[in-house]
Tab-separated table of C-alpha atoms in Angstrom:
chain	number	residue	atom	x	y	z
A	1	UNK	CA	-16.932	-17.087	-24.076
A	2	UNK	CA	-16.194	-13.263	-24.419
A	3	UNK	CA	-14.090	-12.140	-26.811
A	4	UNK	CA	-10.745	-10.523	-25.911
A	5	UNK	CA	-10.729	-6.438	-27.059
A	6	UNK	CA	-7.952	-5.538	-29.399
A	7	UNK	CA	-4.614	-5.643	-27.274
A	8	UNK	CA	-2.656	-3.174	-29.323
A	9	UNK	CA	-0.767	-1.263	-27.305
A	10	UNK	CA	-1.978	-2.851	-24.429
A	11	UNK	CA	-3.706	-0.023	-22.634
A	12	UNK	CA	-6.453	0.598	-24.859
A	13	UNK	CA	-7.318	-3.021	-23.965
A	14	UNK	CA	-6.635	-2.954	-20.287
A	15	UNK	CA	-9.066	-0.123	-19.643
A	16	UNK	CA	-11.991	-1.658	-22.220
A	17	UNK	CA	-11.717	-4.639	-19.457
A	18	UNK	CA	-12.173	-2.559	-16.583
A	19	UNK	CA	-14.191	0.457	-17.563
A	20	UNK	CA	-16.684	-1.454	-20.082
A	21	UNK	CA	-16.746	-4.576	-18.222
A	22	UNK	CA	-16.272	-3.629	-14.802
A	23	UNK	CA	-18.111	-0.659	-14.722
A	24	UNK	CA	-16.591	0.934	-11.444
A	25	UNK	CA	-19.097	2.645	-9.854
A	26	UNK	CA	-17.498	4.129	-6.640
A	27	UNK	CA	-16.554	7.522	-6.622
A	28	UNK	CA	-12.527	8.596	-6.188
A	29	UNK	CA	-11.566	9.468	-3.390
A	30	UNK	CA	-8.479	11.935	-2.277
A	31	UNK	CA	-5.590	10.589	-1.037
A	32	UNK	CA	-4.416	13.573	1.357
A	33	UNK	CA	-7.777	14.354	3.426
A	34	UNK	CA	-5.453	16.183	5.866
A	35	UNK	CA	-5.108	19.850	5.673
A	36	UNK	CA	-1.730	20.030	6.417
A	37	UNK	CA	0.448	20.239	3.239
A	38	UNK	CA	2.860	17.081	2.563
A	39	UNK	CA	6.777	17.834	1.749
A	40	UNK	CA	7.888	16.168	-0.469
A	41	UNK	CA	9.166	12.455	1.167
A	42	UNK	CA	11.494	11.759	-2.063
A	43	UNK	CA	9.125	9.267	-3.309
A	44	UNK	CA	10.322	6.311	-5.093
A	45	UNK	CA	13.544	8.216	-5.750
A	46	UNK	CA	14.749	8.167	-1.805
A	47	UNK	CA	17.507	5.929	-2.135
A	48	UNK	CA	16.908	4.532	1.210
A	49	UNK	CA	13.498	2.289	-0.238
A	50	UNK	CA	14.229	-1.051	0.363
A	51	UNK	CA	12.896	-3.737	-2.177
A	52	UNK	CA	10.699	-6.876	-0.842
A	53	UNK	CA	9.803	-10.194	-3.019
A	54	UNK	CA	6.942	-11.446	-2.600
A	55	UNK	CA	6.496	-15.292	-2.611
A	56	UNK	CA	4.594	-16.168	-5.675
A	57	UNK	CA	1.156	-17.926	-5.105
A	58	UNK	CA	-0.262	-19.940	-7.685
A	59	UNK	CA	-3.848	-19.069	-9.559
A	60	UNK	CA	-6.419	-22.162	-10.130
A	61	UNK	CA	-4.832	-22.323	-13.581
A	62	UNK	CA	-0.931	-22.088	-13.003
A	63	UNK	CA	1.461	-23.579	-11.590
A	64	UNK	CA	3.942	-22.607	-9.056
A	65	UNK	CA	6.394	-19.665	-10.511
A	66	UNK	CA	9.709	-17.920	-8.941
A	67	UNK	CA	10.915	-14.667	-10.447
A	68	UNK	CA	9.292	-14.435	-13.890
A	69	UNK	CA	6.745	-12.190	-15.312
A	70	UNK	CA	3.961	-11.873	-12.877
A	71	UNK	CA	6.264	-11.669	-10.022
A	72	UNK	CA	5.710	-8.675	-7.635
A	73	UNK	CA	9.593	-7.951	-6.587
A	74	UNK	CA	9.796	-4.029	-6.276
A	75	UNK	CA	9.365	-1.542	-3.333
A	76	UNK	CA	7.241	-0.914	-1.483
A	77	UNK	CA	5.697	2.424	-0.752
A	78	UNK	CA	5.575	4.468	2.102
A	79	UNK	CA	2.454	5.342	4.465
A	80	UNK	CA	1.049	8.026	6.311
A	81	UNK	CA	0.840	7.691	10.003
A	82	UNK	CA	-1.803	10.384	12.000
A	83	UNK	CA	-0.299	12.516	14.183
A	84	UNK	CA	-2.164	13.845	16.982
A	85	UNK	CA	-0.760	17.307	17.870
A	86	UNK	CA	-3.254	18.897	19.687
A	87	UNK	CA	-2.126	16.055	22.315
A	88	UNK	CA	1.847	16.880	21.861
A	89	UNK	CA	3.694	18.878	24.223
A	90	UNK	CA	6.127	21.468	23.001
A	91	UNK	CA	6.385	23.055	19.536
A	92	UNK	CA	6.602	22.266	16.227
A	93	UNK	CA	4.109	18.866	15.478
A	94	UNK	CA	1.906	20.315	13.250
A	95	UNK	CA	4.620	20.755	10.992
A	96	UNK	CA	6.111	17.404	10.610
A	97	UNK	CA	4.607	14.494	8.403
A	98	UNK	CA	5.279	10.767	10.186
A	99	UNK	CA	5.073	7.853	7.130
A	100	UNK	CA	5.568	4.605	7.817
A	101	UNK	CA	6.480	1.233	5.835
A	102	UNK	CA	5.698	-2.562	6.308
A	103	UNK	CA	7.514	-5.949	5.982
A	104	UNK	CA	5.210	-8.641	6.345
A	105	UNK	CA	5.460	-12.149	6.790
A	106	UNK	CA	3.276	-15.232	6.726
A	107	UNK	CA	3.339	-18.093	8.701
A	108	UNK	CA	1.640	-20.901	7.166
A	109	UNK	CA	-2.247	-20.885	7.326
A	110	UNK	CA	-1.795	-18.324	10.396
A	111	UNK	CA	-2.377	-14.886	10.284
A	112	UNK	CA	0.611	-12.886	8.708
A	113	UNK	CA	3.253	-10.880	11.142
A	114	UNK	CA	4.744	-7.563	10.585
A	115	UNK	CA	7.551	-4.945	11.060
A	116	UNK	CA	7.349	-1.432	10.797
A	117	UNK	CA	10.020	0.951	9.627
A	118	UNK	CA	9.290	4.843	10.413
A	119	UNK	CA	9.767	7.921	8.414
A	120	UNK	CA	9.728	11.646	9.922
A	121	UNK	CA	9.022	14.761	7.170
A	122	UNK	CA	9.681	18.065	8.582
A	123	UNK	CA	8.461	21.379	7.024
A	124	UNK	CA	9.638	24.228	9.577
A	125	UNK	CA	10.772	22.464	13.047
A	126	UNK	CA	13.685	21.054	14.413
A	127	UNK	CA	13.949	17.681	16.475
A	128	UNK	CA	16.579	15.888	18.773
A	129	UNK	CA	17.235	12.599	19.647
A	130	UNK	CA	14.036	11.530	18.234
A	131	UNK	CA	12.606	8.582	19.825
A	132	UNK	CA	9.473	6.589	19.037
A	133	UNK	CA	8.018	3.944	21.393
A	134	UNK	CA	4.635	1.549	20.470
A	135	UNK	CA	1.570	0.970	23.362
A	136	UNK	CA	0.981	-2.281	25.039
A	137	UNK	CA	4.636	-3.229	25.157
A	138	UNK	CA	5.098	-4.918	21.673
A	139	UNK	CA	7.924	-3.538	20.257
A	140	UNK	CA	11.596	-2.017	22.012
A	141	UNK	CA	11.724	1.859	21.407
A	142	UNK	CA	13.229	2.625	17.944
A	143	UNK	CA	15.842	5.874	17.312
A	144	UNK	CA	15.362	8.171	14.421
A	145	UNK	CA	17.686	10.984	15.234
A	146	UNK	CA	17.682	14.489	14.560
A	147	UNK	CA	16.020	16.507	12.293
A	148	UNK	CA	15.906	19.734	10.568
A	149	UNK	CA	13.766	22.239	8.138
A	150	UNK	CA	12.857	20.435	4.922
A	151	UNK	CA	14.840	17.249	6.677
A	152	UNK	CA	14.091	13.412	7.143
A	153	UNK	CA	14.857	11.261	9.874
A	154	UNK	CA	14.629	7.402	9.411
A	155	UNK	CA	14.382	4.437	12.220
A	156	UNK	CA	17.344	3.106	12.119
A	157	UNK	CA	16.070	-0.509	13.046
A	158	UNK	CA	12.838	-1.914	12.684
A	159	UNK	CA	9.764	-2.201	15.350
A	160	UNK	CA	7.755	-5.048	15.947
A	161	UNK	CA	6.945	-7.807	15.226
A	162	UNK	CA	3.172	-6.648	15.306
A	163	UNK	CA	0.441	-9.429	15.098
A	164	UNK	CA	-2.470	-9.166	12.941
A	165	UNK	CA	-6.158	-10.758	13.496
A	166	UNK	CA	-7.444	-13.877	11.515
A	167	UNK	CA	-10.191	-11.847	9.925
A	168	UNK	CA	-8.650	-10.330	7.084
A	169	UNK	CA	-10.446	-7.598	7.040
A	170	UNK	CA	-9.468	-6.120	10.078
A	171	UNK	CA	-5.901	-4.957	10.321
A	172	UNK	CA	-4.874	-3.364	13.907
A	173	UNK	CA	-3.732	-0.093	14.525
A	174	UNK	CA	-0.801	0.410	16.220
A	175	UNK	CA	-0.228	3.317	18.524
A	176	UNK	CA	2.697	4.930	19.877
A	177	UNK	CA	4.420	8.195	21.209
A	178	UNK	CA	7.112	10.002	19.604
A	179	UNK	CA	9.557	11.739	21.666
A	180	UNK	CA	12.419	14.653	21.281
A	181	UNK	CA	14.828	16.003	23.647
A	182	UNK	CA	13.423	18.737	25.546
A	183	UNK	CA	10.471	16.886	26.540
A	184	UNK	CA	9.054	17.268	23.471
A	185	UNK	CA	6.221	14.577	22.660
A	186	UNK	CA	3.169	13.709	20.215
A	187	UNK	CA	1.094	10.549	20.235
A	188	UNK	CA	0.501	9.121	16.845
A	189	UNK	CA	-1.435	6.104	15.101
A	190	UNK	CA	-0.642	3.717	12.311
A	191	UNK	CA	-2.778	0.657	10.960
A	192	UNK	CA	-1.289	-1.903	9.527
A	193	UNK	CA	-2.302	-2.849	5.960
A	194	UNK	CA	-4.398	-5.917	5.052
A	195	UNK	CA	-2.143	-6.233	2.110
A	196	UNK	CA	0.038	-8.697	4.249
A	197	UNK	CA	-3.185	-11.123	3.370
A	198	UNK	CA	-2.766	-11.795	-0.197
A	199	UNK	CA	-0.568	-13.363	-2.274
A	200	UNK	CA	-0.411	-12.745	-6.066
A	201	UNK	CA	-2.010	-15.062	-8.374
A	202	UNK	CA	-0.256	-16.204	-11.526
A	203	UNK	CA	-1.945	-17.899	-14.598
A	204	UNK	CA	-4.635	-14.746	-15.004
A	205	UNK	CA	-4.486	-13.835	-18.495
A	206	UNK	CA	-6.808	-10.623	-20.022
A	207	UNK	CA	-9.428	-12.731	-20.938
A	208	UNK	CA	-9.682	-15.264	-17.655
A	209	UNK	CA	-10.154	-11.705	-15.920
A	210	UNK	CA	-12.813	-10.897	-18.505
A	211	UNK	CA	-14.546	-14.039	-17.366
A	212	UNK	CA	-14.553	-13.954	-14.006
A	213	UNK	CA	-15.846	-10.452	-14.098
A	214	UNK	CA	-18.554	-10.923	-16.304
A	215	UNK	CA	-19.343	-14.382	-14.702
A	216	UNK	CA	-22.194	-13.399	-12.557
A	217	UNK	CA	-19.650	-13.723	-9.516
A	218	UNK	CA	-20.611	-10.603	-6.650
A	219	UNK	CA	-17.476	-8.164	-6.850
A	220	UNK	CA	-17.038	-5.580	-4.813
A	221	UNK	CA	-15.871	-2.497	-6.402
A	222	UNK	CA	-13.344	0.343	-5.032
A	223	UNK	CA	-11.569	3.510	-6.923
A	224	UNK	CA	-8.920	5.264	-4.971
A	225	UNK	CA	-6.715	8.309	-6.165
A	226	UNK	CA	-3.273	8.818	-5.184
A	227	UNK	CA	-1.275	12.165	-5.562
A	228	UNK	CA	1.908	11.005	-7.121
A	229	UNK	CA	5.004	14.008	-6.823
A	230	UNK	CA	5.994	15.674	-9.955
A	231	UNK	CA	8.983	14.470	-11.706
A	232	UNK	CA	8.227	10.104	-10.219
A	233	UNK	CA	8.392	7.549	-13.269
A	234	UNK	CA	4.822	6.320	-14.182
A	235	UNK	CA	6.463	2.723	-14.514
A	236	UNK	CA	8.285	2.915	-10.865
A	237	UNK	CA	4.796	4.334	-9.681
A	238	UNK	CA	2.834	1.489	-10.871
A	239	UNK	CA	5.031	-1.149	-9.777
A	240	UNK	CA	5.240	0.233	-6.363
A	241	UNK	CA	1.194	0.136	-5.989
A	242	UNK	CA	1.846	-3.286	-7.542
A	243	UNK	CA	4.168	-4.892	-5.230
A	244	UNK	CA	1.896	-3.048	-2.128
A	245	UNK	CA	-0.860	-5.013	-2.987
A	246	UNK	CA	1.045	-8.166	-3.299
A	247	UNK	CA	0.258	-8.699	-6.378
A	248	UNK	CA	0.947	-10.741	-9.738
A	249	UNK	CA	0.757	-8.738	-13.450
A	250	UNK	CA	-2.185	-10.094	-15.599
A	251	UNK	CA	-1.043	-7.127	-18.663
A	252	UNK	CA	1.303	-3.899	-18.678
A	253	UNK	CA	0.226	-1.292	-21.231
A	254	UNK	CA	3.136	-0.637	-23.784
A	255	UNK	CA	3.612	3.300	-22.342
A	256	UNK	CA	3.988	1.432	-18.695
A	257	UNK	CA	1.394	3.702	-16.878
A	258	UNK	CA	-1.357	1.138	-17.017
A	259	UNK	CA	-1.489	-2.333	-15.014
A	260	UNK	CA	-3.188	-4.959	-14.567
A	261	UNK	CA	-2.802	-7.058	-11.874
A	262	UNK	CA	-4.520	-10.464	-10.100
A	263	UNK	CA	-3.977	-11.477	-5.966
A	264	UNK	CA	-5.978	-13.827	-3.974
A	265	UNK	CA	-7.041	-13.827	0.178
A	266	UNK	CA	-6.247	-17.966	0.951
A	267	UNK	CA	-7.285	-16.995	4.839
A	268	UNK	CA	-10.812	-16.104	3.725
A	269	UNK	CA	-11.338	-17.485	0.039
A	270	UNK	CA	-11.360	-14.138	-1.559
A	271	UNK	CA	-10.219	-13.047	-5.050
A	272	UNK	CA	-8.654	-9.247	-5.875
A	273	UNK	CA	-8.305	-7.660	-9.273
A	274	UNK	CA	-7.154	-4.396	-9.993
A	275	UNK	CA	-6.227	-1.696	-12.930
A	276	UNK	CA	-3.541	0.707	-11.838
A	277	UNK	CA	-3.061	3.738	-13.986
A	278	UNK	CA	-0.937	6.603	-13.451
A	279	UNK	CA	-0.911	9.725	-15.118
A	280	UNK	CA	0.895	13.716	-14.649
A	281	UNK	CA	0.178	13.690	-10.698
A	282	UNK	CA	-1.844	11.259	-9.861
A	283	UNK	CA	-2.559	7.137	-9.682
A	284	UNK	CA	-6.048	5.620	-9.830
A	285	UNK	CA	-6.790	2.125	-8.737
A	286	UNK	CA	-10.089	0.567	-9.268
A	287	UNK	CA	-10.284	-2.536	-7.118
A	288	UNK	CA	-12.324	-5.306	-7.545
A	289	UNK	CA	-13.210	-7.653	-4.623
A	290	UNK	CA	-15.237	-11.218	-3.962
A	291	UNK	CA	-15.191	-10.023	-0.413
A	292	UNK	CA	-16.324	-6.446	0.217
A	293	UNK	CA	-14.792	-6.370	3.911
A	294	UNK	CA	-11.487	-6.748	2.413
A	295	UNK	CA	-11.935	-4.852	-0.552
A	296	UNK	CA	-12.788	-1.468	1.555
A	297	UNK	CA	-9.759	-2.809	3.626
A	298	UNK	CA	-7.515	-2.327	0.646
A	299	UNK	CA	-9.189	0.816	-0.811
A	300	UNK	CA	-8.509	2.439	3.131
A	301	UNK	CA	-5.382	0.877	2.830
A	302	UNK	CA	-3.962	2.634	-0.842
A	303	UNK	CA	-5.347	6.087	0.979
A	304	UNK	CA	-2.459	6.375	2.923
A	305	UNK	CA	-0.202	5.819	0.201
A	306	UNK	CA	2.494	8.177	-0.481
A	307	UNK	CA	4.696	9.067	-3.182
């Protein structure tokens, strides 16, 4: 077999396994491709996050685990939704970021389910009453209330549920209008993650990974930056990303900023791996896939992140 690196410390070993042995290839890519600047949301210190535990799935060489280490209880982060405002009617769109969160559940060996809880970030404008209401007649308008300058405005219920394909790869977008008194409206756009398809795998230790990687096996490979806001807790940060990808821990670095973690696709047969590491500002994750549909799926998916 391959023998382990030194794990002293922890992170000096965690990144020999995926920068020597994975060799991620792809190129980062930005988080925020949109021009328009992002106020700060609060991030992980917004003491409205709610916390979500995800059913542990057992690995080929585990057995079934509850809330122990590899367990991926935490919250979840939020999203960012695309606003059109060239399409809105009256003023003050452009100025307002609109993130968005999932609960997912699944049903068996169907296709997971989902609810959405919405988020509205205002730089400059002021909104009324704000309303938001989803195409094609799946989910009852939700309220979100008013907001001002530098304000937020939550949902105060959750929309949905929202069905998602069989093919795993291919999460739906959701599409909706929000409204403010006045007659004051926007379209927007959402998709929901393909995260809801795994399930974290427990049993992966450092050098299992280092097997399967080097076994000859065809891995996909993804690196994604995410701005993180000054001031977040590496630890918080990485557990978030974490717990988004529905994932178990294979081995935490001893400064907390670097993870690595081990989830599995059941609906297609698929395997995930990936190294989360967060530094001043920013989060990489290189992601490592058996099936590439899925694996840009989750790449698009950690984009949108927002911290």
């Amino acid at each position: 077999g391959i023998e382990a690196p030194p794990t002293a410390g922890g992170g000096a070993a965690i990144s020999s396994v995926f920068g020597d042995l994975l060799d991620i290839q792809a190129a980062p890519t930005p988080t925020l491709a949109d021009s328009t600047p992002l106020p700060s949301v609060g991030g992980l210190a917004d003491t409205s996050l709610l916390s979500m535990d995800v059913p542990t799935a057992p690995g080929p060489t585990s057995k079934r685990k509850s809330k122990k280490k590899g367990s991926t209880s935490g919250s979840r982060p939020w999203q960012r939704a695309a606003i059109k405002a060239s399409q809105g009617t009256g003023m003050g769109w452009d100025s307002i970021t609109l993130l968005y969160r999932t609960s997912s559940r699944v049903r068996g060996d169907q296709p997971p389910t989902a609810t959405i809880v919405l988020k509205v970030v205002s730089e400059q404008a002021i909104f009324h009453n704000m309303q938001a209401s989803f195409n094609g007649g799946v989910a009852a308008e939700v309220s979100l209330g008013d907001v001002s300058p530098q304000g937020i405005a939550e949902s105060s219920s959750k929309a949905g549920p929202f069905n998602y394909p069989p093919d795993a790869g291919s999460a739906p977008e959701v599409r909706g209008m929000l409204r403010a008194s006045g007659g004051s409206s926007v379209p927007f756009k959402l998709t929901l993650p393909s995260t809801a398809f795994l399930e974290p795998v427990q049993g992966v230790t450092q050098d299992v990974m280092m097997d399967e990687l080097s076994s000859g096996r065809q891995w996909a490979s993804h690196s994604v930056k995410v701005e993180v806001s000054s001031g977040m807790d590496s630890a918080a940060v990485s557990t978030a990303i974490q717990t988004f990808l529905r994932a178990a821990e294979v081995q935490r670095g001893s400064d907390e900023r670097i993870c690595a973690v081990a989830a599995s696709c059941p609906l297609v047969g698929a395997q995930v791996r990936a190294l989360i590491k967060v530094k001043t500002g920013v989060a990489k994750i290189d992601i490592k896939a058996t099936n590439e549909k899925l694996g840009k799926a989750l790449a698009t998916d950690l984009k949108k992140v927002v911290f």
